[in-house]
Short mmCIF file of C-alpha atoms and ligand atoms in Angstrom, two decimals:
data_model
loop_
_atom_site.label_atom_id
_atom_site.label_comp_id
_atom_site.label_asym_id
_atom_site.label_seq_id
_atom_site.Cartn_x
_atom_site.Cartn_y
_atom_site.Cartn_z
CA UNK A 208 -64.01 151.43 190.32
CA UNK A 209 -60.88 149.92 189.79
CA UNK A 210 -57.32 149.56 190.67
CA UNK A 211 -55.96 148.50 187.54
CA UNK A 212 -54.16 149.85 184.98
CA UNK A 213 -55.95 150.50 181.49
CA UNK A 214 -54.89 148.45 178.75
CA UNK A 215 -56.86 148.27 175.36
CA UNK A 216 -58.05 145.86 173.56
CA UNK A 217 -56.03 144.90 170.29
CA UNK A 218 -57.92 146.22 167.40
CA UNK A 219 -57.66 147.08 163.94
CA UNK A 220 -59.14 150.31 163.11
CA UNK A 221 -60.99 150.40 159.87
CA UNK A 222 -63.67 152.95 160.34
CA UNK A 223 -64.00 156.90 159.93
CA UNK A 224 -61.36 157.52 162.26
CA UNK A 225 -59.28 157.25 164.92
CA UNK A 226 -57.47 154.63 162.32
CA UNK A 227 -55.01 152.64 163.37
CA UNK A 228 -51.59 154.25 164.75
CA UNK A 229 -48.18 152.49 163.82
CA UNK A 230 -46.04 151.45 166.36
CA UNK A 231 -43.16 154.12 165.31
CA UNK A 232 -45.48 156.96 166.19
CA UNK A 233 -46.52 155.19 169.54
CA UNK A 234 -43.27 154.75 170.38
CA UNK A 235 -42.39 158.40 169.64
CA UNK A 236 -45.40 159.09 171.80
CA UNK A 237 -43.66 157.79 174.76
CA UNK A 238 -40.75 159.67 174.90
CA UNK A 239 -39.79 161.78 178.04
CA UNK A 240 -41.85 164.75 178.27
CA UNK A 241 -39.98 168.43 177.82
CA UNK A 242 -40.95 171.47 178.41
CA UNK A 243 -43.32 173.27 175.87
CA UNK A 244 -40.28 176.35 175.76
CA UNK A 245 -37.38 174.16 175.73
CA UNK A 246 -35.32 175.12 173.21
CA UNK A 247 -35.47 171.14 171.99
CA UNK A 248 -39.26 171.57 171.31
CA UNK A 249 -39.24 174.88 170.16
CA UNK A 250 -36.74 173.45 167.32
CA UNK A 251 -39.46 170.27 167.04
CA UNK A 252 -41.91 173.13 166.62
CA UNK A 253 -40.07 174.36 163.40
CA UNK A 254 -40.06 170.79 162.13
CA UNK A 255 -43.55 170.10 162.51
CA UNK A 256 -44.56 173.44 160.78
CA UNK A 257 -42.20 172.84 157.73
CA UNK A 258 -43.41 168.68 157.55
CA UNK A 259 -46.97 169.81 157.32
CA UNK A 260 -46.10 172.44 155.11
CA UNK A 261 -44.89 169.68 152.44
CA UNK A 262 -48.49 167.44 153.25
CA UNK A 263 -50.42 170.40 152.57
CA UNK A 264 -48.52 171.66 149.49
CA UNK A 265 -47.97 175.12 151.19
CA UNK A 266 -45.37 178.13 151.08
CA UNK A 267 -47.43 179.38 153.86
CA UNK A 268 -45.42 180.36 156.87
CA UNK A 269 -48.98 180.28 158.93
CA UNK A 270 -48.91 176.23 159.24
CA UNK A 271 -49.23 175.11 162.61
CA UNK A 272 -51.07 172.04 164.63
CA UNK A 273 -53.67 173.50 166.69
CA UNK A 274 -53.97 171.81 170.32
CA UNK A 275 -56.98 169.88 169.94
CA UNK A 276 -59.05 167.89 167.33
CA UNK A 277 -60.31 168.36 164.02
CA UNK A 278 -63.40 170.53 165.00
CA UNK A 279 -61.15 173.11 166.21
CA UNK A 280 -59.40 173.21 163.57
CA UNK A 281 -62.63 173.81 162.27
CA UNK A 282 -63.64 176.30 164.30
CA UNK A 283 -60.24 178.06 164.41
CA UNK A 284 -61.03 178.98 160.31
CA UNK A 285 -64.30 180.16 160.90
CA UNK A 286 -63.98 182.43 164.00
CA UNK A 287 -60.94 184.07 162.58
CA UNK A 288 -62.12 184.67 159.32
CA UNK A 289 -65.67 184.92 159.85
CA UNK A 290 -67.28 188.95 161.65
CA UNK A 291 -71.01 189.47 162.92
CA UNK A 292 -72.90 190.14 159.65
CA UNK A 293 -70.11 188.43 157.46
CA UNK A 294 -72.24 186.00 155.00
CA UNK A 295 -70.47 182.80 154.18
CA UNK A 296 -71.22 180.40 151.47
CA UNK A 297 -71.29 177.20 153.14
CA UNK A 298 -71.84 173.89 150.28
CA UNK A 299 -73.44 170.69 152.38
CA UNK A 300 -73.65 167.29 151.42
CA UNK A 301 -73.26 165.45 154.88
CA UNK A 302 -72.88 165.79 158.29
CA UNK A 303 -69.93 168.43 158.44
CA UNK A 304 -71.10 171.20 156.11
CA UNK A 305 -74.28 171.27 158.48
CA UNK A 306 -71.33 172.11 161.57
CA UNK A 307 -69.87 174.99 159.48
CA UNK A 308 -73.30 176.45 159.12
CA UNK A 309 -73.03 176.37 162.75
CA UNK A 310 -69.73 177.79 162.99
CA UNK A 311 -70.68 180.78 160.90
CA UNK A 312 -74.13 180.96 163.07
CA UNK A 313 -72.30 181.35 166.06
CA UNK A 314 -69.64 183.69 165.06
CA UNK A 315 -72.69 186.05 164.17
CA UNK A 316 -72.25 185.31 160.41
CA UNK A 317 -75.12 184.57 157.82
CA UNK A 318 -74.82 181.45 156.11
CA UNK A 319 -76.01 180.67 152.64
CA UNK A 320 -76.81 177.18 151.88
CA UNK A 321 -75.68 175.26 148.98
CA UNK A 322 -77.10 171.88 149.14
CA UNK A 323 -76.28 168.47 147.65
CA UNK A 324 -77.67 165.03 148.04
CA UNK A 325 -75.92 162.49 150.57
CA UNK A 326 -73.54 161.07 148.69
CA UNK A 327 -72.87 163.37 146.12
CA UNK A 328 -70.25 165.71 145.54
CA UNK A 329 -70.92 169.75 146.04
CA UNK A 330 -72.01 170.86 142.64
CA UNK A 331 -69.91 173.51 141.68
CA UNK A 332 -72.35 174.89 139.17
CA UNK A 333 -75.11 175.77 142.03
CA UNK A 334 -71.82 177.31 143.62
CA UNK A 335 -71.41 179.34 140.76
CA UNK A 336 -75.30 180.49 141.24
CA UNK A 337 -75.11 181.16 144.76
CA UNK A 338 -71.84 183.47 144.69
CA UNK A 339 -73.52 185.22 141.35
CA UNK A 340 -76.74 185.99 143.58
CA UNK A 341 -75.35 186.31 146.77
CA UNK A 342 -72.08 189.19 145.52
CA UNK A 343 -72.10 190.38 148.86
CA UNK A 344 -70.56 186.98 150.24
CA UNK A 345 -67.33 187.51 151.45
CA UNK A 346 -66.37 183.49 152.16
CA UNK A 347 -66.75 180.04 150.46
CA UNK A 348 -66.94 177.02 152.95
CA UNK A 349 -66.85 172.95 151.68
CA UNK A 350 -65.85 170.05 152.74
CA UNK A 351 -63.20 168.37 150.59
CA UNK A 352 -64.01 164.49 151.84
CA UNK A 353 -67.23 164.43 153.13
CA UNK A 354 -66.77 161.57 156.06
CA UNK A 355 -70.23 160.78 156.48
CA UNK A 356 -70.93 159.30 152.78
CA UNK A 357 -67.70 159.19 151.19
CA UNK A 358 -68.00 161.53 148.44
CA UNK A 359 -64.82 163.68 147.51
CA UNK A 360 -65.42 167.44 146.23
CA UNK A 361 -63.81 168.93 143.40
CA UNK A 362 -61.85 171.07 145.83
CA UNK A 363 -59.67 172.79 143.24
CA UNK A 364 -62.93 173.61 141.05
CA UNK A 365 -64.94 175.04 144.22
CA UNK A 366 -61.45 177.33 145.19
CA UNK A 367 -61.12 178.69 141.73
CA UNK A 368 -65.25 179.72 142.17
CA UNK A 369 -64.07 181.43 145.27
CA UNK A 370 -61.62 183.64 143.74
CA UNK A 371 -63.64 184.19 140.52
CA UNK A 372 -66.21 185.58 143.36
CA UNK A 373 -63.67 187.73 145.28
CA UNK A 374 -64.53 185.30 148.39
CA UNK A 375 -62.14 183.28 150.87
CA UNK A 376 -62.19 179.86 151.00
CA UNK A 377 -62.53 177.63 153.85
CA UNK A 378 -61.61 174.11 153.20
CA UNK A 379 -62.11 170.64 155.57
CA UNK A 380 -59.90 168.30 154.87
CA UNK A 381 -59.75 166.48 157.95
CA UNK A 382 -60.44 163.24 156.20
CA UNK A 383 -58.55 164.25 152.92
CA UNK A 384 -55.10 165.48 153.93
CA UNK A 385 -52.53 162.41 153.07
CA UNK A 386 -55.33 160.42 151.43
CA UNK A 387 -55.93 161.98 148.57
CA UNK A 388 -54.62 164.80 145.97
CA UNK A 389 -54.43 168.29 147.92
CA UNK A 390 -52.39 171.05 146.71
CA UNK A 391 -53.48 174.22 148.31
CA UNK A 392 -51.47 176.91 146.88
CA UNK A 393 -51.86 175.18 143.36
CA UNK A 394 -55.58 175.31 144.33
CA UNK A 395 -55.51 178.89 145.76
CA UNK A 396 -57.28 178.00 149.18
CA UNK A 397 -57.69 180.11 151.53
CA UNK A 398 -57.67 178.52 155.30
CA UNK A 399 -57.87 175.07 155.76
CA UNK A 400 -57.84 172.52 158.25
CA UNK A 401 -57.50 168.70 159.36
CA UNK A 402 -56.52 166.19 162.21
CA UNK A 403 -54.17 163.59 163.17
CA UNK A 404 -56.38 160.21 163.52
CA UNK A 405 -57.40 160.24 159.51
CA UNK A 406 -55.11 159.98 156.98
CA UNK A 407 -52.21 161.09 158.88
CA UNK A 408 -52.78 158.03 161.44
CA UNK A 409 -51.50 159.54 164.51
CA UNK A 410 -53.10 159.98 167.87
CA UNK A 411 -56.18 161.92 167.82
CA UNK A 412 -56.41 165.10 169.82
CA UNK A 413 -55.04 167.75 166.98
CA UNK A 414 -55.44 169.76 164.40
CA UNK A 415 -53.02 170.88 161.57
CA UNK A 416 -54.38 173.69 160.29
CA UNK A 417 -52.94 176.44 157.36
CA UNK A 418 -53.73 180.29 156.56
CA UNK A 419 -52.67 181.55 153.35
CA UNK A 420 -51.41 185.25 152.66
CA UNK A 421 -55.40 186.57 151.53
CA UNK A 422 -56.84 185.46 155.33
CA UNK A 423 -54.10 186.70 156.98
CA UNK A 424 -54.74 189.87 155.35
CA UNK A 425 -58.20 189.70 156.74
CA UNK A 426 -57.24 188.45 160.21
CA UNK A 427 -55.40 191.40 160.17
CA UNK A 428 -58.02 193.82 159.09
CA UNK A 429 -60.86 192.55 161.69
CA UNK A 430 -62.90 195.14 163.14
CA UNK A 431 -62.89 193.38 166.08
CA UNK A 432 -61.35 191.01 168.52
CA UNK A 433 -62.16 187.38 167.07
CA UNK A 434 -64.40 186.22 169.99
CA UNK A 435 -62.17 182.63 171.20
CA UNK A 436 -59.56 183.61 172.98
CA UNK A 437 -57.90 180.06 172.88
CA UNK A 438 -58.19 180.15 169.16
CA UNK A 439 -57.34 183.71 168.57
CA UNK A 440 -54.26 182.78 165.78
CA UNK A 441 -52.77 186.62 166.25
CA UNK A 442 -52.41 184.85 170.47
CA UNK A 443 -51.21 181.75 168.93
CA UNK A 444 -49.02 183.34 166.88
CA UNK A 445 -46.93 184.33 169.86
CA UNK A 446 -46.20 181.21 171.23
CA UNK A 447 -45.91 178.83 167.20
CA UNK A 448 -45.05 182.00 165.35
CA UNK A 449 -41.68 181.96 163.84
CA UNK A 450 -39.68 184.62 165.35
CA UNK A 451 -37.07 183.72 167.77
CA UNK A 452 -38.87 184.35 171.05
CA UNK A 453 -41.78 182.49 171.70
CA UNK A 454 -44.40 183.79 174.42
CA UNK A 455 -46.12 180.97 176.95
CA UNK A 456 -50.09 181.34 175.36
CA UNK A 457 -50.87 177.38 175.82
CA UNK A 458 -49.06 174.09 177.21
CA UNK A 459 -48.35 172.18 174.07
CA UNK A 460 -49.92 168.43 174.11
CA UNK A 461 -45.79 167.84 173.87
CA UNK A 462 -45.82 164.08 173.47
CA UNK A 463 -48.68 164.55 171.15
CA UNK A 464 -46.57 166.46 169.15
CA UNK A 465 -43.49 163.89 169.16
CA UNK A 466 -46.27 161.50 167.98
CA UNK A 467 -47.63 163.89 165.18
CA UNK A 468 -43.68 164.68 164.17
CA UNK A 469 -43.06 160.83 163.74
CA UNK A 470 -46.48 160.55 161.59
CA UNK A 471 -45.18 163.32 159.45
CA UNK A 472 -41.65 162.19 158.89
CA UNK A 473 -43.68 158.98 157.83
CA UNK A 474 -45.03 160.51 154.85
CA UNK A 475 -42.16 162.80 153.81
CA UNK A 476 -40.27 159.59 153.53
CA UNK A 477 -42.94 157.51 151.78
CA UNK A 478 -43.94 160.55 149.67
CA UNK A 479 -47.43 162.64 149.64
CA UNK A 480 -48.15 161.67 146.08
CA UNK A 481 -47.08 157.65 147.06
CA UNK A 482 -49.27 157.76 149.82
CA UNK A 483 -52.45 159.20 147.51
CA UNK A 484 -51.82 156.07 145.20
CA UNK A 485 -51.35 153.46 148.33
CA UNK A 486 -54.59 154.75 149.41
CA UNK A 487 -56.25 154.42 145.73
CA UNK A 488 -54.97 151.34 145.19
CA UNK A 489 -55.54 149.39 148.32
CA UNK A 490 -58.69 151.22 147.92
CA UNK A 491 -59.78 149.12 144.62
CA UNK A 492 -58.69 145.88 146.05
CA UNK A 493 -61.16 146.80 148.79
CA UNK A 494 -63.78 147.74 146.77
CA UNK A 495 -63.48 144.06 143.96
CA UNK A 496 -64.22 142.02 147.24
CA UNK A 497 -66.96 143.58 148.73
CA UNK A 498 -68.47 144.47 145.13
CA UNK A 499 -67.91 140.58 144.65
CA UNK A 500 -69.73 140.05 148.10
CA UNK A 501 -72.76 141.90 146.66
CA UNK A 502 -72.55 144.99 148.79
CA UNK A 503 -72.92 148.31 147.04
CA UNK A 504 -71.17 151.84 147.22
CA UNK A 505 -73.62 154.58 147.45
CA UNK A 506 -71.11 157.07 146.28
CA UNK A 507 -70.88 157.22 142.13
CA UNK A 508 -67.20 156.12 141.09
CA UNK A 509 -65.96 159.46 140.16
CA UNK A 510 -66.40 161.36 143.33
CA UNK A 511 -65.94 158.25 145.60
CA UNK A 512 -63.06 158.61 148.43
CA UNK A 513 -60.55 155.79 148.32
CA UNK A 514 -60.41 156.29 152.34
CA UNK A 515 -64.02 155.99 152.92
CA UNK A 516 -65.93 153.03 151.73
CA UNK A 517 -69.61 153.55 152.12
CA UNK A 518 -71.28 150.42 151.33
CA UNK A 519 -75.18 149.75 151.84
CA UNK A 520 -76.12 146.82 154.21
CA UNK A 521 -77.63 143.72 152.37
CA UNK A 522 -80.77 142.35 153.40
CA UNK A 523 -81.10 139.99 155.96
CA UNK A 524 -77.94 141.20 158.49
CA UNK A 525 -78.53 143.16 161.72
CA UNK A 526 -76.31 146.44 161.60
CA UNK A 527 -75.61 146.59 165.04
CA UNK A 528 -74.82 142.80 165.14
CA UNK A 529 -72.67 142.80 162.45
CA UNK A 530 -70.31 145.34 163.78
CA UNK A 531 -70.66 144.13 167.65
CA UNK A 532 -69.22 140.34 165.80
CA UNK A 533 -66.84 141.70 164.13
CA UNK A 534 -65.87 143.83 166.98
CA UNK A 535 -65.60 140.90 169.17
CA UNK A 536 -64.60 137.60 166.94
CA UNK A 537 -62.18 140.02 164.59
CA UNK A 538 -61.28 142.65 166.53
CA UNK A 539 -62.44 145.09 164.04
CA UNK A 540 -64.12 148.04 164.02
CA UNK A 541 -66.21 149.48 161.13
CA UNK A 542 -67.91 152.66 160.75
CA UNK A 543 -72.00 153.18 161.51
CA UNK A 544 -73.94 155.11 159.28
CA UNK A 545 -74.17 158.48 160.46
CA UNK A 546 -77.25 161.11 160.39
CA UNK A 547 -79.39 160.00 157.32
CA UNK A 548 -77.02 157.11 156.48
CA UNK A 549 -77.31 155.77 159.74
CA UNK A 550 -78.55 152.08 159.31
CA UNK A 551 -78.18 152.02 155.77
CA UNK A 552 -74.62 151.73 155.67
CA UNK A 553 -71.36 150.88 156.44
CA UNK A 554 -68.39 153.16 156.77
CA UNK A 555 -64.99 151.15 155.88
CA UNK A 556 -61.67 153.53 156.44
CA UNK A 557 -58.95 152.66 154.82
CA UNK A 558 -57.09 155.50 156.47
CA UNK A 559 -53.05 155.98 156.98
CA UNK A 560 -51.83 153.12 158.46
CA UNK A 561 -55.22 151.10 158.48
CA UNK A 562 -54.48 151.01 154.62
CA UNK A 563 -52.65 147.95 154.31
CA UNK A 564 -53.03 144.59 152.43
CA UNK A 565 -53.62 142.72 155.74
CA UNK A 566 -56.32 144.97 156.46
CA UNK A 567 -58.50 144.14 153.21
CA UNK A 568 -58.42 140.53 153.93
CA UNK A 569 -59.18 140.84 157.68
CA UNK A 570 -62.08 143.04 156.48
CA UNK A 571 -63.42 140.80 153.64
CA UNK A 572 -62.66 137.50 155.54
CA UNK A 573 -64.22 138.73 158.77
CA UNK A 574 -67.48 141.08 156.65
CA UNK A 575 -67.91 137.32 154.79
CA UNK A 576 -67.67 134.67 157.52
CA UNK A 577 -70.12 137.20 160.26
CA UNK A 578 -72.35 137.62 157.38
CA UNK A 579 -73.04 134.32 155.87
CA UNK A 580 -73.50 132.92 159.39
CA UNK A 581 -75.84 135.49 159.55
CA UNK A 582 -77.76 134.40 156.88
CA UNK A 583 -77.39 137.64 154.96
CA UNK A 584 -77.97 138.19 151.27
CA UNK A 585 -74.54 138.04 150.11
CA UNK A 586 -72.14 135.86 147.65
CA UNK A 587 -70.07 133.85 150.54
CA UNK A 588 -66.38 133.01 149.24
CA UNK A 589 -65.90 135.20 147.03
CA UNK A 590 -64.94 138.39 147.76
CA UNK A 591 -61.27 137.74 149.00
CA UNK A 592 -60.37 136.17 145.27
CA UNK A 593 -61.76 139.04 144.01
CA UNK A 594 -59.58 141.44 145.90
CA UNK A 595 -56.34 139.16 145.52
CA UNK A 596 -56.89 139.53 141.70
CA UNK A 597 -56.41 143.38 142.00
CA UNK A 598 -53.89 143.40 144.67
CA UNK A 599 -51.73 140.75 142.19
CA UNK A 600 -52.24 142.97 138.83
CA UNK A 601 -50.53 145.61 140.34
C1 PLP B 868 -63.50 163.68 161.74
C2 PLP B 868 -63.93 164.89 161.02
C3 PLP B 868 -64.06 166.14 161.65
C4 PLP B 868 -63.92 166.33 163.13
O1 PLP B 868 -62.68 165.96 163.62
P1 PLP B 868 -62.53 165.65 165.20
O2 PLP B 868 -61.07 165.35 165.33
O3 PLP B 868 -63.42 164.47 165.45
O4 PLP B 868 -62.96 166.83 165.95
C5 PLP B 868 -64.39 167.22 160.87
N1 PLP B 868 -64.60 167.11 159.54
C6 PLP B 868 -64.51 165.92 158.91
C7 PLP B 868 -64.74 165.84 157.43
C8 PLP B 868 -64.17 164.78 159.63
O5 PLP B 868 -64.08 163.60 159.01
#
């Protein structure tokens, strides 16, 4: 126990998320705390539904952060969309298409697996087989950035299967939204969700999430009550719908919501599609040095997220070691390999915020000086030339 007030350590966060939150959104964080009616925060309300209208490239009017993280985002999709006996498409190719299956599971739902290697994207072509031989599938379910390898999706391909197929889709993009392309009404998808700590670098603890006119339809037609009442979006309509009065169903994380505000008006000003090519490009510097350094990606170039660096660990360096050092001489944290990945690689985020030039060098100065004094099988020296090369031909 103690009597002391919390204050955290300094650190740069370069892993799978939270990633590192700029001072104008902390700053926005701190401001007084209103009531979650005011008429101030029902007008920040408005604001925040139009900004992430604009990241998400949506008309739709049901936009909205839900009050809590990514996986209830998640699991706001699937038990509004999702009846007992429904059967659901789900693709999997990491850790979070294995939690959808869940999600359908649990909402009474049969899910049909479509699965890919670790690493790779979802193939859309054993898609296309499982929504031939499965016509009574009503919903599609894939994860756009899959944040336990790295591996991007071809989310626009897998949307356009879905309404070949007469099915909804349900799309993660917790990890993809502000990192890389997403257009969902140019797509056509259905529901989708994300959070705050990836891409959008804001506090953790919500989840923007977006319903488009087909699975509103269907909320609308359930047979029966959808089984969370927190989640329930024809409840949570009441209180973030748009109509003039607004009906008390939650208290609103309200300085959360300053925070996520700030994030957004972060974007709008630096632009969505500026902010996909920040990301690709700091994303290649990244990727010269550690290539340099001898380290590999595991995901193949065309599918490979410019947010998520998988990289295998070279012989000779203690995981756990590694990231403890860098963790305490650099202040930095990396991602663990996670599931079947765990131990054979390294998750590097270059997420939001955390995707700056001062970030690759920290990374590739700190990955280089921990692992040569390790004694690690690696190319010492060379890895922050390498990047400096790319980051100067720009
Ligand atoms: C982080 C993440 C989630 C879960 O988000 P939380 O905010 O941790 O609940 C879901 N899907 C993907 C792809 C993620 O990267």
């Amino acid at each position: 126990m103690s009597d002391q007030s919390f204050h955290p350590p300094l650190r740069t966060l370069m892993g799978p998320g939270p990633s590192d939150v700029p001072p104008r959104v902390l700053e926005a964080l701190g401001r007084p705390t209103i009531g979650h009616l005011d008429p101030a925060f029902v007008d920040l309300m408005d604001e925040i539904k139009g900004l992430l209208q604009y990241a998400y490239q949506t008309e739709s009017a049901l936009t909205m952060p839900i009050s809590a993280p990514g996986s209830a985002g998640m699991e706001a999709c699937f038990v509004n969309l999702v009846e007992p006996g429904d059967k659901v498409i789900v693709c999997q190719n990491g850790v979070f298409g294995g939690r959808m299956k869940e999600n359908v599971e649990r909402c009474g739902g049969e899910a049909v697996m479509v699965m890919d290697d670790w690493g790779k994207p979802v193939d859309p072509g054993k898609v296309d087989d499982a929504l031939k031989a499965h016509p009574d599938a009503s919903i599609l379910a894939f994860v756009h950035a899959e944040t336990s390898t790295g591996a991007r999706s071809d989310a626009k391909t897998l949307a356009e299967l879905a309404r070949k197929h007469d099915c909804l889709s349900i799309v993660d993009a917790v990890t993809s939204l502000a990192g890389s392309e997403l257009r969902v009404d140019d797509w056509g998808i259905d529901a989708i969700y994300s959070g705050t700590q990836k891409c959008l670098s804001c506090v953790p603890g919500i989840s923007p999430v977006s319903f488009g006119e087909r699975a509103q339809q269907r909320i609308a037609n359930r047979s029966q009550r959808v089984q969370s009442w927190f989640l329930d979006m024809n409840l949570i309509m009441a209180y973030w719908g748009g109509s003039a009065k607004r009906a008390y169903h939650h208290t609103a994380p309200v300085n959360a919501m300053y925070a996520l505000h700030e994030s957004l008006l972060m974007l709008k000003e630096e632009g969505l599609e500026n902010a996909w090519a920040r990301h690709q490009h700091n994303h290649l510097a990244l990727r010269a040095g550690l290539e340099a350094m001898g380290l590999n990606f595991i995901v193949d170039e065309a599918s490979r997220l410019p947010q998520l660096n998988a990289v295998t660990i070279p012989a000779g360096a203690d995981d756990a070691a590694v990231r403890t050092r860098l963790l305490q001489e650099h202040h930095l944290e990396i991602g663990a390999g996670l599931g079947d990945l765990a131990g054979k690689v390294w998750r590097i985020g270059l997420m939001g915020y955390a995707s700056r030039v001062e970030n690759i060098t920290l990374c590739l100065g700190a990955l280089d000086a921990v692992l040569s004094d390790m004694g690690a099988d690696i190319k010492p020296g060379v890895a922050l030339p390498a990047a400096e090369k790319v980051l100067a031909g720009a």
